[in-house]
mmCIF file of C-alpha atoms and ligand atoms in Angstrom:
data_model
loop_
_atom_site.group_PDB
_atom_site.id
_atom_site.type_symbol
_atom_site.label_atom_id
_atom_site.label_comp_id
_atom_site.label_asym_id
_atom_site.label_seq_id
_atom_site.Cartn_x
_atom_site.Cartn_y
_atom_site.Cartn_z
ATOM 1 C CA UNK P 1442 103.464 129.723 121.937
ATOM 2 C CA UNK P 1443 104.657 126.436 120.408
ATOM 3 C CA UNK P 1444 103.271 127.379 116.975
ATOM 4 C CA UNK P 1445 104.101 131.079 116.911
ATOM 5 C CA UNK P 1446 103.610 132.622 113.457
ATOM 6 C CA UNK P 1447 102.894 129.263 111.792
ATOM 7 C CA UNK P 1448 100.327 129.546 109.035
ATOM 8 C CA UNK P 1449 97.874 126.684 109.394
ATOM 9 C CA UNK P 1450 94.819 125.628 107.428
ATOM 10 C CA UNK P 1451 92.303 123.441 109.259
ATOM 11 C CA UNK P 1452 89.421 121.663 107.511
ATOM 12 C CA UNK P 1453 86.175 120.537 109.172
ATOM 13 C CA UNK P 1454 86.793 123.164 111.836
ATOM 14 C CA UNK P 1455 83.181 124.077 112.651
ATOM 15 C CA UNK P 1456 82.788 121.412 115.334
ATOM 16 C CA UNK P 1457 84.311 118.423 117.074
ATOM 17 C CA UNK P 1458 87.987 117.590 116.585
ATOM 18 C CA UNK P 1459 88.643 120.198 113.873
ATOM 19 C CA UNK P 1460 87.245 122.998 116.026
ATOM 20 C CA UNK P 1461 89.203 121.981 119.144
ATOM 21 C CA UNK P 1462 92.370 121.730 117.064
ATOM 22 C CA UNK P 1463 91.868 125.111 115.366
ATOM 23 C CA UNK P 1464 91.388 126.762 118.775
ATOM 24 C CA UNK P 1465 94.421 125.001 120.258
ATOM 25 C CA UNK P 1466 96.597 126.024 117.293
ATOM 26 C CA UNK P 1467 95.487 129.647 117.666
ATOM 27 C CA UNK P 1468 96.203 129.583 121.419
ATOM 28 C CA UNK P 1469 99.716 128.360 120.594
ATOM 29 C CA UNK P 1470 100.298 131.459 118.480
ATOM 30 C CA UNK P 1471 99.586 130.085 114.986
ATOM 31 C CA UNK P 1472 97.816 132.079 112.328
ATOM 32 C CA UNK P 1473 94.873 129.756 111.714
ATOM 33 C CA UNK P 1474 92.495 129.700 108.771
ATOM 34 C CA UNK P 1475 89.596 127.517 109.925
ATOM 35 C CA UNK P 1476 87.440 126.133 107.127
ATOM 36 C CA UNK P 1477 84.249 124.100 106.933
ATOM 37 C CA UNK P 1478 81.429 123.431 104.482
ATOM 38 C CA UNK P 1479 78.945 124.563 107.151
ATOM 39 C CA UNK P 1480 78.789 128.316 106.533
ATOM 40 C CA UNK P 1481 76.744 129.127 109.650
ATOM 41 C CA UNK P 1482 78.668 127.095 112.187
ATOM 42 C CA UNK P 1483 82.128 128.089 111.007
ATOM 43 C CA UNK P 1484 81.251 131.727 111.722
ATOM 44 C CA UNK P 1485 80.983 130.844 115.429
ATOM 45 C CA UNK P 1486 84.783 130.783 115.444
ATOM 46 C CA UNK P 1487 85.059 134.394 114.294
ATOM 47 C CA UNK P 1488 86.135 136.784 117.052
ATOM 48 C CA UNK P 1489 87.112 134.020 119.509
ATOM 49 C CA UNK P 1490 90.824 134.496 118.987
ATOM 50 C CA UNK P 1491 92.593 137.213 117.011
ATOM 51 C CA UNK P 1492 94.862 134.561 115.433
ATOM 52 C CA UNK P 1493 91.891 132.782 113.908
ATOM 53 C CA UNK P 1494 89.959 133.598 110.752
ATOM 54 C CA UNK P 1495 87.370 131.502 108.941
ATOM 55 C CA UNK P 1496 86.396 130.549 105.434
ATOM 56 C CA UNK P 1497 83.630 128.411 103.955
ATOM 57 C CA UNK P 1498 85.075 125.478 101.997
ATOM 58 C CA UNK P 1499 83.729 122.205 100.708
ATOM 59 C CA UNK P 1500 86.891 120.100 100.712
ATOM 60 C CA UNK P 1501 85.387 117.609 98.255
ATOM 61 C CA UNK P 1502 84.758 120.213 95.548
ATOM 62 C CA UNK P 1503 87.691 120.410 93.141
ATOM 63 C CA UNK P 1504 86.922 123.903 91.819
ATOM 64 C CA UNK P 1505 86.289 125.304 95.294
ATOM 65 C CA UNK P 1506 89.497 123.825 96.706
ATOM 66 C CA UNK P 1507 91.550 125.095 93.763
ATOM 67 C CA UNK P 1508 90.045 128.576 94.031
ATOM 68 C CA UNK P 1509 90.562 128.633 97.802
ATOM 69 C CA UNK P 1510 94.195 127.485 97.513
ATOM 70 C CA UNK P 1511 94.911 130.156 94.891
ATOM 71 C CA UNK P 1512 94.160 132.743 97.596
ATOM 72 C CA UNK P 1513 96.747 131.213 99.962
ATOM 73 C CA UNK P 1514 100.190 132.796 99.621
ATOM 74 C CA UNK P 1515 101.937 130.815 102.282
ATOM 75 C CA UNK P 1516 101.087 127.777 104.360
ATOM 76 C CA UNK P 1517 103.153 125.798 106.863
ATOM 77 C CA UNK P 1518 100.673 123.174 108.001
ATOM 78 C CA UNK P 1519 97.508 121.491 106.751
ATOM 79 C CA UNK P 1520 95.344 119.834 109.389
ATOM 80 C CA UNK P 1521 92.720 117.822 107.551
ATOM 81 C CA UNK P 1522 89.803 116.553 109.646
ATOM 82 C CA UNK P 1523 87.017 116.079 107.071
ATOM 83 C CA UNK P 1524 85.370 112.703 107.509
ATOM 84 C CA UNK P 1525 82.045 110.895 107.427
ATOM 85 C CA UNK P 1526 80.972 107.778 109.344
ATOM 86 C CA UNK P 1527 78.801 105.412 107.322
ATOM 87 C CA UNK P 1528 77.050 102.804 109.488
ATOM 88 C CA UNK P 1529 76.831 99.275 108.128
ATOM 89 C CA UNK P 1530 78.411 96.179 106.651
ATOM 90 C CA UNK P 1531 79.354 95.669 102.994
ATOM 91 C CA UNK P 1532 75.826 94.367 102.339
ATOM 92 C CA UNK P 1533 74.403 97.567 103.793
ATOM 93 C CA UNK P 1534 76.621 99.855 101.734
ATOM 94 C CA UNK P 1535 75.320 100.566 98.231
ATOM 95 C CA UNK P 1536 77.448 102.006 95.431
ATOM 96 C CA UNK P 1537 76.334 105.564 96.100
ATOM 97 C CA UNK P 1538 77.256 105.294 99.779
ATOM 98 C CA UNK P 1539 80.538 103.629 98.851
ATOM 99 C CA UNK P 1540 81.593 106.449 96.521
ATOM 100 C CA UNK P 1541 80.266 109.109 98.892
ATOM 101 C CA UNK P 1542 82.575 107.885 101.666
ATOM 102 C CA UNK P 1543 85.518 107.694 99.262
ATOM 103 C CA UNK P 1544 84.742 111.231 98.166
ATOM 104 C CA UNK P 1545 84.478 112.710 101.661
ATOM 105 C CA UNK P 1546 87.128 110.682 103.450
ATOM 106 C CA UNK P 1547 89.827 110.204 100.794
ATOM 107 C CA UNK P 1548 89.268 112.544 97.861
ATOM 108 C CA UNK P 1549 89.073 115.601 100.160
ATOM 109 C CA UNK P 1550 92.511 114.714 101.620
ATOM 110 C CA UNK P 1551 93.855 114.322 98.080
ATOM 111 C CA UNK P 1552 92.458 117.663 96.916
ATOM 112 C CA UNK P 1553 93.648 119.652 99.927
ATOM 113 C CA UNK P 1554 97.117 118.088 99.983
ATOM 114 C CA UNK P 1555 97.642 118.278 96.225
ATOM 115 C CA UNK P 1556 96.768 121.964 96.111
ATOM 116 C CA UNK P 1557 98.709 123.061 99.195
ATOM 117 C CA UNK P 1558 101.804 120.893 98.830
ATOM 118 C CA UNK P 1559 103.408 123.023 96.029
ATOM 119 C CA UNK P 1560 103.326 126.042 98.378
ATOM 120 C CA UNK P 1561 105.136 124.002 101.040
ATOM 121 C CA UNK P 1562 107.675 122.647 98.541
ATOM 122 C CA UNK P 1563 108.551 126.208 97.567
ATOM 123 C CA UNK P 1564 109.781 126.744 101.150
ATOM 124 C CA UNK P 1565 111.287 123.263 101.488
ATOM 125 C CA UNK P 1566 109.224 122.917 104.641
ATOM 126 C CA UNK P 1567 105.718 121.714 105.266
ATOM 127 C CA UNK P 1568 103.605 119.537 107.462
ATOM 128 C CA UNK P 1569 100.415 117.637 106.653
ATOM 129 C CA UNK P 1570 98.371 116.030 109.401
ATOM 130 C CA UNK P 1571 95.438 113.829 108.436
ATOM 131 C CA UNK P 1572 92.726 112.663 110.822
ATOM 132 C CA UNK P 1573 92.295 108.954 110.199
ATOM 133 C CA UNK P 1574 90.865 106.497 112.736
ATOM 134 C CA UNK P 1575 91.734 103.466 114.848
ATOM 135 C CA UNK P 1576 88.880 101.849 112.879
ATOM 136 C CA UNK P 1577 91.006 101.210 109.799
ATOM 137 C CA UNK P 1578 93.736 98.670 109.022
ATOM 138 C CA UNK P 1579 94.482 98.811 112.761
ATOM 139 C CA UNK P 1580 91.102 97.649 114.107
ATOM 140 C CA UNK P 1581 88.136 96.029 112.406
ATOM 141 C CA UNK P 1582 85.083 97.685 113.919
ATOM 142 C CA UNK P 1583 81.617 96.163 113.341
ATOM 143 C CA UNK P 1584 79.349 98.132 110.994
ATOM 144 C CA UNK P 1585 82.166 100.364 109.821
ATOM 145 C CA UNK P 1586 82.852 98.652 106.473
ATOM 146 C CA UNK P 1587 83.402 101.622 104.170
ATOM 147 C CA UNK P 1588 84.504 103.926 106.980
ATOM 148 C CA UNK P 1589 87.286 101.522 108.048
ATOM 149 C CA UNK P 1590 88.210 100.932 104.413
ATOM 150 C CA UNK P 1591 88.623 104.642 103.678
ATOM 151 C CA UNK P 1592 90.529 105.304 106.903
ATOM 152 C CA UNK P 1593 92.908 102.425 106.087
ATOM 153 C CA UNK P 1594 93.457 104.107 102.721
ATOM 154 C CA UNK P 1595 94.297 107.363 104.492
ATOM 155 C CA UNK P 1596 96.938 105.550 106.524
ATOM 156 C CA UNK P 1597 98.493 104.438 103.234
ATOM 157 C CA UNK P 1598 98.115 107.977 101.869
ATOM 158 C CA UNK P 1599 100.119 109.376 104.776
ATOM 159 C CA UNK P 1600 102.914 106.799 104.370
ATOM 160 C CA UNK P 1601 103.115 107.398 100.606
ATOM 161 C CA UNK P 1602 103.206 111.189 100.969
ATOM 162 C CA UNK P 1603 105.824 110.974 103.717
ATOM 163 C CA UNK P 1604 108.041 108.731 101.565
ATOM 164 C CA UNK P 1605 107.721 110.879 98.441
ATOM 165 C CA UNK P 1606 108.610 114.184 100.117
ATOM 166 C CA UNK P 1607 110.846 113.357 103.084
ATOM 167 C CA UNK P 1608 113.899 114.711 101.257
ATOM 168 C CA UNK P 1609 112.110 117.996 100.559
ATOM 169 C CA UNK P 1610 111.298 118.989 104.116
ATOM 170 C CA UNK P 1611 107.713 117.784 104.118
ATOM 171 C CA UNK P 1612 106.332 115.720 106.991
ATOM 172 C CA UNK P 1613 103.054 113.825 106.820
ATOM 173 C CA UNK P 1614 101.446 112.058 109.778
ATOM 174 C CA UNK P 1615 98.080 110.625 110.739
ATOM 175 C CA UNK P 1616 96.091 110.809 113.940
ATOM 176 C CA UNK P 1617 94.027 107.689 114.687
ATOM 177 C CA UNK P 1618 91.454 108.431 117.386
ATOM 178 C CA UNK P 1619 89.326 105.840 119.124
ATOM 179 C CA UNK P 1620 85.946 107.290 120.077
ATOM 180 C CA UNK P 1621 85.767 111.027 120.664
ATOM 181 C CA UNK P 1622 82.835 112.850 122.205
ATOM 182 C CA UNK P 1623 81.845 115.120 119.306
ATOM 183 C CA UNK P 1624 78.504 116.301 117.903
ATOM 184 C CA UNK P 1625 78.555 113.679 115.136
ATOM 185 C CA UNK P 1626 79.262 110.933 117.674
ATOM 186 C CA UNK P 1627 76.268 112.177 119.729
ATOM 187 C CA UNK P 1628 74.242 111.936 116.522
ATOM 188 C CA UNK P 1629 75.340 108.329 115.931
ATOM 189 C CA UNK P 1630 74.322 107.414 119.483
ATOM 190 C CA UNK P 1631 70.947 109.119 119.092
ATOM 191 C CA UNK P 1632 70.293 107.189 115.851
ATOM 192 C CA UNK P 1633 70.902 103.791 117.484
ATOM 193 C CA UNK P 1634 67.947 101.480 118.227
ATOM 194 C CA UNK P 1635 68.813 101.724 121.918
ATOM 195 C CA UNK P 1636 70.773 104.958 122.460
ATOM 196 C CA UNK P 1637 71.436 104.293 126.153
ATOM 197 C CA UNK P 1638 72.978 100.895 125.401
ATOM 198 C CA UNK P 1639 74.840 102.321 122.381
ATOM 199 C CA UNK P 1640 76.441 104.995 124.594
ATOM 200 C CA UNK P 1641 77.520 102.319 127.109
ATOM 201 C CA UNK P 1642 78.936 100.105 124.345
ATOM 202 C CA UNK P 1643 80.977 102.938 122.855
ATOM 203 C CA UNK P 1644 82.394 103.836 126.277
ATOM 204 C CA UNK P 1645 83.127 100.241 127.289
ATOM 205 C CA UNK P 1646 85.097 99.396 124.154
ATOM 206 C CA UNK P 1647 87.763 101.882 125.237
ATOM 207 C CA UNK P 1648 89.872 100.022 127.800
ATOM 208 C CA UNK P 1649 90.114 103.237 129.834
ATOM 209 C CA UNK P 1650 86.331 103.190 130.218
ATOM 210 C CA UNK P 1651 85.724 106.673 128.860
ATOM 211 C CA UNK P 1652 85.638 108.601 125.594
ATOM 212 C CA UNK P 1653 88.277 111.033 124.442
ATOM 213 C CA UNK P 1654 87.534 114.737 124.508
ATOM 214 C CA UNK P 1655 88.339 116.687 121.320
ATOM 215 C CA UNK P 1656 90.851 118.726 123.321
ATOM 216 C CA UNK P 1657 92.891 115.565 123.956
ATOM 217 C CA UNK P 1658 93.175 115.025 120.201
ATOM 218 C CA UNK P 1659 94.160 118.697 119.914
ATOM 219 C CA UNK P 1660 97.097 118.157 122.305
ATOM 220 C CA UNK P 1661 98.498 115.491 119.989
ATOM 221 C CA UNK P 1662 97.829 117.725 116.982
ATOM 222 C CA UNK P 1663 99.811 120.579 118.551
ATOM 223 C CA UNK P 1664 102.750 118.231 119.118
ATOM 224 C CA UNK P 1665 102.635 116.949 115.523
ATOM 225 C CA UNK P 1666 102.323 120.507 114.173
ATOM 226 C CA UNK P 1667 105.213 121.838 116.246
ATOM 227 C CA UNK P 1668 108.970 121.526 115.752
ATOM 228 C CA UNK P 1669 109.022 119.223 118.804
ATOM 229 C CA UNK P 1670 108.046 116.459 116.367
ATOM 230 C CA UNK P 1671 110.506 117.484 113.658
ATOM 231 C CA UNK P 1672 111.931 113.936 113.376
ATOM 232 C CA UNK P 1673 108.461 112.386 113.037
ATOM 233 C CA UNK P 1674 107.005 111.515 109.634
ATOM 234 C CA UNK P 1675 104.885 108.756 108.130
ATOM 235 C CA UNK P 1676 103.537 107.791 111.532
ATOM 236 C CA UNK P 1677 100.078 106.543 112.518
ATOM 237 C CA UNK P 1678 99.419 108.043 115.936
ATOM 238 C CA UNK P 1679 96.858 106.029 117.881
ATOM 239 C CA UNK P 1680 94.973 107.929 120.566
ATOM 240 C CA UNK P 1681 92.273 105.465 121.563
ATOM 241 C CA UNK P 1682 92.116 104.973 125.336
ATOM 242 C CA UNK P 1683 93.415 101.429 124.857
ATOM 243 C CA UNK P 1684 90.718 100.309 122.384
ATOM 244 C CA UNK P 1685 93.273 98.507 120.216
ATOM 245 C CA UNK P 1686 95.381 97.034 123.024
HETATM 246 N N1 NAD E 2854 84.352 111.433 116.721
HETATM 247 C C1 NAD E 2854 85.004 110.279 116.733
HETATM 248 O O1 NAD E 2854 84.734 109.402 117.568
HETATM 249 C C2 NAD E 2854 86.090 110.013 115.731
HETATM 250 C C3 NAD E 2854 86.882 108.863 115.896
HETATM 251 C C4 NAD E 2854 87.894 108.620 114.974
HETATM 252 C C5 NAD E 2854 88.090 109.475 113.924
HETATM 253 N N2 NAD E 2854 87.284 110.566 113.767
HETATM 254 C C6 NAD E 2854 87.519 111.421 112.621
HETATM 255 O O2 NAD E 2854 87.766 112.744 113.048
HETATM 256 C C7 NAD E 2854 87.326 113.656 112.049
HETATM 257 C C8 NAD E 2854 86.416 114.692 112.672
HETATM 258 O O3 NAD E 2854 85.351 114.006 113.289
HETATM 259 P P1 NAD E 2854 84.438 114.742 114.396
HETATM 260 O O4 NAD E 2854 83.604 113.671 114.999
HETATM 261 O O5 NAD E 2854 85.271 115.618 115.244
HETATM 262 O O6 NAD E 2854 83.655 115.718 113.485
HETATM 263 P P2 NAD E 2854 82.119 115.966 113.247
HETATM 264 O O7 NAD E 2854 81.614 114.834 112.407
HETATM 265 O O8 NAD E 2854 81.448 116.274 114.534
HETATM 266 O O9 NAD E 2854 82.224 117.259 112.382
HETATM 267 C C9 NAD E 2854 82.634 117.152 111.062
HETATM 268 C C10 NAD E 2854 82.772 118.521 110.457
HETATM 269 O O10 NAD E 2854 83.162 118.299 109.129
HETATM 270 C C11 NAD E 2854 82.461 119.191 108.298
HETATM 271 N N3 NAD E 2854 82.425 118.683 106.949
HETATM 272 C C12 NAD E 2854 81.733 117.602 106.478
HETATM 273 N N4 NAD E 2854 81.915 117.470 105.164
HETATM 274 C C13 NAD E 2854 82.752 118.471 104.783
HETATM 275 C C14 NAD E 2854 83.313 118.863 103.544
HETATM 276 N N5 NAD E 2854 83.027 118.197 102.422
HETATM 277 N N6 NAD E 2854 84.149 119.934 103.503
HETATM 278 C C15 NAD E 2854 84.425 120.618 104.641
HETATM 279 N N7 NAD E 2854 83.916 120.311 105.838
HETATM 280 C C16 NAD E 2854 83.085 119.234 105.915
HETATM 281 C C17 NAD E 2854 81.096 119.273 108.949
HETATM 282 O O11 NAD E 2854 80.373 120.430 108.529
HETATM 283 C C18 NAD E 2854 81.461 119.294 110.421
HETATM 284 O O12 NAD E 2854 81.671 120.596 110.887
HETATM 285 C C19 NAD E 2854 86.667 112.824 110.971
HETATM 286 O O13 NAD E 2854 87.581 112.591 109.937
HETATM 287 C C20 NAD E 2854 86.345 111.531 111.694
HETATM 288 O O14 NAD E 2854 86.261 110.420 110.814
HETATM 289 C C21 NAD E 2854 86.299 110.859 114.656
#
């Protein structure tokens, strides 16, 4: 019960990391509002845990985010997991793809944080956790041009937010996973020219020789959400099986 009675909003909670984190938060006693743009899949989380409720939310839509946040009276923690992996170099990333990744990966974090932060400031306590990536300013990964660029921006976002609000009881930290076995990762493997080789390559680049499970990311998220990490802000928390060693 490390998060007893905490009110937490999780984005991108229908699958993968967001889902594992929402379930872990609920198991730790938090009151979790799990959101996702996928209206069918997010409903799968209904009735799993009495601490967990769901809502459909496109975190890139300004009006939707504003409307959603107006319905929130109190929030302690935002866990923001929305993200999209574009495959390719700069020459394979056209303007539409460029702005699409900025929109999904950065603008969604801006919208969610901007609209929930005033509710945290009212209590002089709040906690924002953003899912970034080791593929960012930490590690240049091939064919991850705009993905790595946007995740590097999120690392700056977290530092800037932490610096601006440290005196007002707000913490802001990032989680930087290596490769995590999630449905979208399975999709990226399936799309590769040689999926069997692609799977091997993904696994081998982690020094530990395996992928992370979403539940391992959730363990770090619980720590960052809890008071155990009360002295921690502005940090970029790598969890990458040694990929960036
Ligand atoms: N899987 C990995 O290997 C890995 C590694 C590093 C970082 N990450 C990051 O972790 C986060 C989650 O990735 P994942 O692989 O667990 O998830 P995923 O890609 O399997 O699932 C993403 C979820 O986000 C939802 N979503 C997409 N656009 C949305 C929007 N506009 N508003 C609300 N929800 C939206 C989708 O419906 C889906 O449920 C992402 O930010 C990703 O970049 C993942």
